[in-house]
Amino acid sequence: MTTTPTALLAMGPGIAERLFTPVQRERLTALVDTDPALVAHRLTAPEPEVAAALAEAELLITCWGAPPLTADVLAAAPRLRAVVHAAGSVKHHITPACWERGVQVASAAGANALPVAEYTLAAILFAGKNVLPAAHRYRQLRAPHDWRAELDGHGNYRRCVGIVGASRIGRRVIELLRPFDLDVLLFDPYVDAGAAARLGAARTGLDELCARSRIVSVHAPELPATRHLIGAAQLAAMADGTTLINTSRGSLIDEDALLPELVAGRLNAVLDVTEPEVPAPGSPLYELPNVLLTPHVAGSLGDEIHRLADCALDEVARYVNGVPFADPVTPQDLARMA
């Protein structure tokens, strides 16, 4: 008879209470031996009850705000065999010590990609209709106006959309764009022309994508090589009125180069992420009529986080039943993850 694995929840304050519905909590406790009310917010010098649970845990269930699993933490968790992350990136808490120990890791990144892609789809379709500038002009005019003449040249028929990065989210965005009459370009150094075509896009270089696309959406991972991937040269290559969408990481865009383009009104932007994460109070991004600035909400929130919980519970069930994870994370994956 198989022994029920012992598990411990490890995530930021208040996350566990929102992550699981009552039904999901019942499923969790049916799968593993755990106290869902005991949540580790830190694993270095933890509270006595957390230390005791960590010493027995075979499985960690993590989410946003999970504490780093350092060598010292792993030494205090001799039975630990796997980590299931009920969110996207594991870069903030999975350390080299985990791989050296042979800890299995799974992530709900695929589930978290869905709402980001949906947000992006909405932003693309609104951008094609020039909604942001039109809404601002409407507030100014407050009178009848020949909108068809003013918006001539806009719309979502045969408009060119550039996707930067064939990540999970980038691929999902391309998939969601299929029903629409749009021309999709893709830049990703790891994807060849044939693979891009199978996804539903035409592969091209970054500079050409920026020059040809009237909407550019960024979905590349945050790496040293991708810092300021969209810089002054790429921004200058964009045609007047192009909309830049960023739901990835703020560091991928050179904001010092972007701001003058936005202030001049030459480009539009939909920014769910910035660098720094929260712009300074005096930043023009808060006030510009051609900028939609949102507080990093494209990913799972509200009832969408229960999708992450379901995904994590499915992986826990696989672990319990001795089945490989459906969405494992390897050290090699980290080089291409957000």
Tab-separated table of C-alpha atoms in Angstrom, residues 3-337:
chain	number	residue	atom	x	y	z
A	3	THR	CA	2.025	5.877	1.816
A	4	THR	CA	0.275	9.216	1.394
A	5	PRO	CA	2.953	11.875	0.788
A	6	THR	CA	3.336	14.653	3.327
A	7	ALA	CA	3.094	18.165	1.851
A	8	LEU	CA	3.641	21.740	3.004
A	9	LEU	CA	2.303	24.945	1.497
A	10	ALA	CA	4.932	27.676	1.013
A	11	MET	CA	3.907	31.049	-0.416
A	12	GLY	CA	3.377	34.713	0.393
A	13	PRO	CA	0.982	35.927	3.116
A	14	GLY	CA	-2.681	35.753	2.143
A	15	ILE	CA	-2.057	33.796	-1.075
A	16	ALA	CA	-3.163	30.350	0.103
A	17	GLU	CA	-6.454	31.711	1.390
A	18	ARG	CA	-7.283	33.058	-2.072
A	19	LEU	CA	-5.723	30.269	-4.112
A	20	PHE	CA	-7.939	27.356	-3.102
A	21	THR	CA	-11.712	27.119	-3.079
A	22	PRO	CA	-13.276	24.932	-0.341
A	23	VAL	CA	-13.706	22.136	-2.892
A	24	GLN	CA	-10.070	22.435	-3.934
A	25	ARG	CA	-8.967	22.300	-0.291
A	26	GLU	CA	-10.899	19.076	0.113
A	27	ARG	CA	-9.191	17.646	-2.947
A	28	LEU	CA	-5.794	18.732	-1.636
A	29	THR	CA	-6.252	17.028	1.726
A	30	ALA	CA	-7.554	13.905	-0.016
A	31	LEU	CA	-4.376	13.711	-2.118
A	32	VAL	CA	-1.695	14.475	0.471
A	33	ASP	CA	-1.161	14.639	4.196
A	34	THR	CA	-1.108	18.381	4.862
A	35	ASP	CA	-2.607	21.074	7.027
A	36	PRO	CA	-3.903	23.690	4.552
A	37	ALA	CA	-4.037	26.225	7.375
A	38	LEU	CA	-0.277	25.907	7.931
A	39	VAL	CA	1.474	28.032	5.310
A	40	ALA	CA	5.200	28.747	5.336
A	41	HIS	CA	5.971	32.364	4.499
A	42	ARG	CA	9.641	31.851	5.270
A	43	LEU	CA	11.772	28.710	5.367
A	44	THR	CA	14.916	30.249	6.820
A	45	ALA	CA	14.609	30.320	10.616
A	46	PRO	CA	10.940	29.295	10.362
A	47	GLU	CA	8.417	28.996	13.159
A	48	PRO	CA	8.670	25.681	15.091
A	49	GLU	CA	5.533	24.199	13.518
A	50	VAL	CA	6.761	25.099	10.025
A	51	ALA	CA	10.194	23.643	10.754
A	52	ALA	CA	8.591	20.382	11.902
A	53	ALA	CA	6.391	20.185	8.790
A	54	LEU	CA	9.337	21.017	6.518
A	55	ALA	CA	11.385	18.202	8.031
A	56	GLU	CA	8.662	15.708	7.087
A	57	ALA	CA	7.561	17.180	3.753
A	58	GLU	CA	8.017	15.107	0.612
A	59	LEU	CA	6.240	17.721	-1.490
A	60	LEU	CA	6.129	21.520	-1.409
A	61	ILE	CA	3.207	23.364	-2.968
A	62	THR	CA	4.306	26.918	-3.764
A	63	CYS	CA	2.839	30.051	-5.290
A	64	TRP	CA	3.640	33.772	-5.489
A	65	GLY	CA	5.964	34.927	-2.738
A	66	ALA	CA	7.409	31.470	-2.146
A	67	PRO	CA	10.639	31.626	-0.110
A	68	PRO	CA	13.866	30.556	-1.871
A	69	LEU	CA	14.794	26.890	-1.529
A	70	THR	CA	18.437	27.388	-0.644
A	71	ALA	CA	20.899	24.653	0.295
A	72	ASP	CA	20.258	25.389	3.974
A	73	VAL	CA	16.509	25.074	3.497
A	74	LEU	CA	16.934	21.788	1.647
A	75	ALA	CA	19.171	20.500	4.430
A	76	ALA	CA	16.234	21.083	6.776
A	77	ALA	CA	13.957	19.182	4.384
A	78	PRO	CA	15.651	15.789	3.981
A	79	ARG	CA	12.533	14.080	2.623
A	80	LEU	CA	11.726	16.686	-0.032
A	81	ARG	CA	11.355	15.166	-3.488
A	82	ALA	CA	9.187	17.566	-5.489
A	83	VAL	CA	7.900	21.139	-5.769
A	84	VAL	CA	4.624	21.990	-7.480
A	85	HIS	CA	4.333	25.711	-8.225
A	86	ALA	CA	0.770	27.029	-8.546
A	87	ALA	CA	1.906	29.990	-10.670
A	88	GLY	CA	4.228	30.759	-13.580
A	89	SER	CA	7.940	31.423	-13.190
A	90	VAL	CA	9.917	29.412	-10.634
A	91	LYS	CA	13.059	31.547	-10.960
A	92	HIS	CA	12.498	33.332	-7.675
A	93	HIS	CA	12.522	30.258	-5.440
A	94	ILE	CA	14.016	27.282	-7.286
A	95	THR	CA	17.781	27.470	-6.768
A	96	PRO	CA	20.714	25.440	-8.172
A	97	ALA	CA	20.639	23.462	-4.923
A	98	CYS	CA	17.246	22.051	-5.975
A	99	TRP	CA	18.653	20.654	-9.211
A	100	GLU	CA	21.733	19.290	-7.423
A	101	ARG	CA	19.420	17.503	-5.015
A	102	GLY	CA	17.347	16.068	-7.880
A	103	VAL	CA	14.121	17.734	-6.749
A	104	GLN	CA	11.369	17.425	-9.345
A	105	VAL	CA	9.672	20.698	-10.265
A	106	ALA	CA	6.347	21.410	-11.952
A	107	SER	CA	4.745	24.749	-12.768
A	108	ALA	CA	1.303	26.074	-13.655
A	109	ALA	CA	2.896	28.431	-16.196
A	110	GLY	CA	0.683	27.039	-18.940
A	111	ALA	CA	-2.452	27.903	-16.984
A	112	ASN	CA	-1.118	31.356	-16.100
A	113	ALA	CA	-0.406	32.026	-19.778
A	114	LEU	CA	-4.103	31.945	-20.648
A	115	PRO	CA	-5.300	35.191	-19.011
A	116	VAL	CA	-2.168	37.034	-20.201
A	117	ALA	CA	-2.914	35.957	-23.761
A	118	GLU	CA	-6.560	37.009	-23.372
A	119	TYR	CA	-5.510	40.440	-22.093
A	120	THR	CA	-3.138	40.728	-25.056
A	121	LEU	CA	-5.817	39.738	-27.554
A	122	ALA	CA	-8.119	42.448	-26.202
A	123	ALA	CA	-5.291	44.993	-26.358
A	124	ILE	CA	-4.464	44.047	-29.954
A	125	LEU	CA	-8.039	44.360	-31.172
A	126	PHE	CA	-8.528	47.676	-29.362
A	127	ALA	CA	-5.232	48.951	-30.753
A	128	GLY	CA	-6.299	48.060	-34.277
A	129	LYS	CA	-9.376	50.248	-33.838
A	130	ASN	CA	-7.219	53.066	-32.384
A	131	VAL	CA	-9.453	53.018	-29.320
A	132	LEU	CA	-7.175	54.858	-26.877
A	133	PRO	CA	-6.626	58.028	-28.941
A	134	ALA	CA	-10.225	57.955	-30.179
A	135	ALA	CA	-11.581	57.755	-26.628
A	136	HIS	CA	-9.388	60.677	-25.576
A	137	ARG	CA	-10.515	62.784	-28.539
A	138	TYR	CA	-14.154	61.963	-27.773
A	139	ARG	CA	-13.720	63.221	-24.195
A	140	GLN	CA	-12.236	66.418	-25.583
A	141	LEU	CA	-14.800	67.077	-28.341
A	142	ARG	CA	-18.048	65.973	-26.642
A	143	ALA	CA	-19.830	66.667	-29.928
A	144	PRO	CA	-20.721	65.003	-33.224
A	145	HIS	CA	-17.649	64.264	-35.324
A	146	ASP	CA	-16.698	62.440	-38.530
A	147	TRP	CA	-15.017	59.495	-36.819
A	148	ARG	CA	-14.858	57.400	-39.974
A	149	ALA	CA	-12.747	60.034	-41.646
A	150	GLU	CA	-10.523	60.535	-38.608
A	151	LEU	CA	-10.007	56.805	-38.124
A	152	ASP	CA	-9.493	56.050	-41.796
A	153	GLY	CA	-6.587	53.648	-42.092
A	154	HIS	CA	-7.347	51.912	-38.805
A	155	GLY	CA	-9.238	48.678	-38.216
A	156	ASN	CA	-8.501	44.983	-37.881
A	157	TYR	CA	-8.605	43.779	-41.465
A	158	ARG	CA	-5.190	42.671	-42.773
A	159	ARG	CA	-3.445	44.708	-40.105
A	160	CYS	CA	0.061	43.448	-39.345
A	161	VAL	CA	0.701	42.272	-35.785
A	162	GLY	CA	4.206	41.442	-34.580
A	163	ILE	CA	4.755	38.933	-31.788
A	164	VAL	CA	8.148	39.127	-30.071
A	165	GLY	CA	8.847	35.758	-28.481
A	166	ALA	CA	7.241	32.360	-29.051
A	167	SER	CA	6.848	31.745	-25.334
A	168	ARG	CA	3.798	29.926	-23.988
A	169	ILE	CA	2.003	33.258	-23.954
A	170	GLY	CA	3.285	34.306	-27.370
A	171	ARG	CA	2.128	31.015	-28.879
A	172	ARG	CA	-1.257	31.290	-27.208
A	173	VAL	CA	-1.671	34.840	-28.524
A	174	ILE	CA	-0.926	33.630	-32.063
A	175	GLU	CA	-3.491	30.867	-31.579
A	176	LEU	CA	-6.127	33.330	-30.372
A	177	LEU	CA	-5.462	35.566	-33.393
A	178	ARG	CA	-6.256	32.811	-35.897
A	179	PRO	CA	-9.971	33.617	-36.305
A	180	PHE	CA	-9.169	37.211	-37.231
A	181	ASP	CA	-8.097	38.638	-40.585
A	182	LEU	CA	-4.692	39.743	-39.350
A	183	ASP	CA	-1.184	39.184	-40.695
A	184	VAL	CA	1.020	37.866	-37.900
A	185	LEU	CA	4.812	38.157	-37.808
A	186	LEU	CA	6.996	36.365	-35.257
A	187	PHE	CA	10.475	37.061	-33.992
A	188	ASP	CA	12.096	34.313	-31.952
A	189	PRO	CA	15.684	33.151	-32.490
A	190	TYR	CA	14.749	29.616	-31.425
A	191	VAL	CA	11.934	29.180	-33.971
A	192	ASP	CA	12.601	28.516	-37.643
A	193	ALA	CA	10.372	29.535	-40.552
A	194	GLY	CA	8.624	26.168	-40.740
A	195	ALA	CA	7.796	26.079	-37.051
A	196	ALA	CA	6.555	29.678	-37.193
A	197	ALA	CA	4.297	28.822	-40.130
A	198	ARG	CA	2.844	25.892	-38.225
A	199	LEU	CA	2.067	28.249	-35.353
A	200	GLY	CA	0.298	30.590	-37.754
A	201	ALA	CA	2.907	33.324	-38.214
A	202	ALA	CA	5.649	34.392	-40.595
A	203	ARG	CA	9.135	34.385	-39.080
A	204	THR	CA	11.125	37.566	-39.455
A	205	GLY	CA	13.916	39.561	-37.846
A	206	LEU	CA	13.197	41.924	-34.988
A	207	ASP	CA	13.940	45.126	-36.869
A	208	GLU	CA	11.783	44.053	-39.823
A	209	LEU	CA	8.969	43.059	-37.475
A	210	CYS	CA	9.068	46.495	-35.844
A	211	ALA	CA	9.062	48.249	-39.200
A	212	ARG	CA	6.202	46.239	-40.707
A	213	SER	CA	3.905	45.743	-37.733
A	214	ARG	CA	1.323	48.279	-36.633
A	215	ILE	CA	0.958	46.463	-33.331
A	216	VAL	CA	3.976	44.935	-31.563
A	217	SER	CA	3.404	42.670	-28.563
A	218	VAL	CA	6.306	41.545	-26.376
A	219	HIS	CA	6.360	38.006	-24.935
A	220	ALA	CA	10.056	37.179	-24.570
A	221	PRO	CA	11.599	36.037	-21.248
A	222	GLU	CA	13.568	38.330	-18.968
A	223	LEU	CA	17.218	37.417	-19.506
A	224	PRO	CA	20.470	39.384	-19.705
A	225	ALA	CA	20.296	38.961	-23.488
A	226	THR	CA	16.762	40.388	-23.693
A	227	ARG	CA	17.292	43.506	-21.594
A	228	HIS	CA	16.149	46.478	-23.708
A	229	LEU	CA	15.392	44.117	-26.565
A	230	ILE	CA	13.092	46.869	-27.798
A	231	GLY	CA	15.447	49.833	-27.814
A	232	ALA	CA	15.822	53.156	-29.586
A	233	ALA	CA	16.535	51.588	-32.995
A	234	GLN	CA	13.497	49.297	-32.859
A	235	LEU	CA	11.231	52.105	-31.660
A	236	ALA	CA	12.481	54.424	-34.404
A	237	ALA	CA	11.714	51.724	-36.967
A	238	MET	CA	8.048	51.632	-35.939
A	239	ALA	CA	5.640	53.604	-38.105
A	240	ASP	CA	3.735	56.543	-36.651
A	241	GLY	CA	0.713	55.323	-34.716
A	242	THR	CA	2.132	51.874	-33.938
A	243	THR	CA	1.008	50.406	-30.616
A	244	LEU	CA	3.542	48.647	-28.387
A	245	ILE	CA	2.131	46.108	-25.921
A	246	ASN	CA	4.171	44.703	-23.047
A	247	THR	CA	2.828	41.981	-20.747
A	248	SER	CA	6.224	40.322	-20.236
A	249	ARG	CA	8.739	42.237	-18.116
A	250	GLY	CA	9.486	45.946	-18.018
A	251	SER	CA	13.200	45.456	-18.631
A	252	LEU	CA	12.589	44.225	-22.178
A	253	ILE	CA	11.808	47.780	-23.315
A	254	ASP	CA	14.183	50.711	-23.012
A	255	GLU	CA	11.777	53.058	-21.253
A	256	ASP	CA	14.133	56.026	-21.602
A	257	ALA	CA	13.870	55.599	-25.370
A	258	LEU	CA	10.135	54.854	-25.311
A	259	LEU	CA	8.975	57.835	-23.237
A	260	PRO	CA	9.904	60.542	-25.782
A	261	GLU	CA	8.034	58.628	-28.494
A	262	LEU	CA	4.954	58.417	-26.295
A	263	VAL	CA	5.118	62.026	-25.104
A	264	ALA	CA	5.368	63.148	-28.726
A	265	GLY	CA	2.305	61.064	-29.533
A	266	ARG	CA	4.121	59.210	-32.298
A	267	LEU	CA	3.582	55.790	-30.714
A	268	ASN	CA	0.889	54.305	-28.496
A	269	ALA	CA	1.456	51.782	-25.715
A	270	VAL	CA	-0.356	49.246	-23.563
A	271	LEU	CA	1.928	48.554	-20.616
A	272	ASP	CA	1.053	46.008	-17.940
A	273	VAL	CA	4.686	45.930	-16.788
A	274	THR	CA	7.263	48.690	-16.475
A	275	GLU	CA	10.746	49.273	-15.123
A	276	PRO	CA	10.563	49.957	-12.247
A	277	GLU	CA	7.516	47.787	-11.604
A	278	VAL	CA	5.617	50.820	-10.309
A	279	PRO	CA	6.546	53.998	-12.206
A	280	ALA	CA	7.557	57.039	-10.186
A	281	PRO	CA	4.586	59.215	-9.147
A	282	GLY	CA	5.611	61.893	-11.636
A	283	SER	CA	5.953	59.535	-14.596
A	284	PRO	CA	4.150	60.706	-17.762
A	285	LEU	CA	2.889	57.133	-18.208
A	286	TYR	CA	0.050	57.816	-15.756
A	287	GLU	CA	-1.332	60.748	-17.725
A	288	LEU	CA	-0.584	60.235	-21.412
A	289	PRO	CA	-3.775	59.772	-23.450
A	290	ASN	CA	-2.053	57.332	-25.814
A	291	VAL	CA	-0.933	54.997	-22.999
A	292	LEU	CA	-2.963	52.352	-21.213
A	293	LEU	CA	-1.031	51.620	-18.011
A	294	THR	CA	-2.232	48.713	-15.877
A	295	PRO	CA	-0.721	47.445	-12.588
A	296	HIS	CA	0.603	44.022	-13.692
A	297	VAL	CA	-2.858	42.460	-13.846
A	298	ALA	CA	-2.669	40.576	-17.151
A	299	GLY	CA	-1.799	37.366	-15.326
A	300	SER	CA	-4.146	35.327	-13.169
A	301	LEU	CA	-6.228	37.280	-10.669
A	302	GLY	CA	-9.583	36.945	-8.963
A	303	ASP	CA	-11.280	33.693	-9.868
A	304	GLU	CA	-8.589	32.979	-12.479
A	305	ILE	CA	-6.190	31.882	-9.740
A	306	HIS	CA	-8.411	28.869	-9.089
A	307	ARG	CA	-7.336	27.648	-12.532
A	308	LEU	CA	-3.782	27.679	-11.195
A	309	ALA	CA	-4.899	25.695	-8.167
A	310	ASP	CA	-6.599	23.109	-10.378
A	311	CYS	CA	-3.464	22.800	-12.481
A	312	ALA	CA	-1.292	22.379	-9.387
A	313	LEU	CA	-3.651	19.807	-7.900
A	314	ASP	CA	-3.562	17.828	-11.143
A	315	GLU	CA	0.240	17.748	-10.876
A	316	VAL	CA	0.039	16.714	-7.217
A	317	ALA	CA	-2.251	13.869	-8.252
A	318	ARG	CA	0.266	12.769	-10.871
A	319	TYR	CA	3.028	12.776	-8.293
A	320	VAL	CA	0.938	10.789	-5.828
A	321	ASN	CA	0.126	8.223	-8.513
A	322	GLY	CA	3.710	7.920	-9.702
A	323	VAL	CA	2.972	9.553	-13.056
A	324	PRO	CA	5.409	12.080	-14.583
A	325	PHE	CA	4.435	15.729	-14.319
A	326	ALA	CA	2.496	17.077	-17.295
A	327	ASP	CA	4.359	20.381	-17.129
A	328	PRO	CA	7.795	19.742	-15.630
A	329	VAL	CA	10.475	22.409	-15.321
A	330	THR	CA	14.122	21.579	-15.989
A	331	PRO	CA	17.289	23.652	-15.504
A	332	GLN	CA	17.419	24.099	-19.278
A	333	ASP	CA	13.918	25.572	-19.271
A	334	LEU	CA	14.972	28.393	-16.971
A	335	ALA	CA	17.110	29.950	-19.701
A	336	ARG	CA	13.949	30.618	-21.709
A	337	MET	CA	11.371	31.290	-19.003
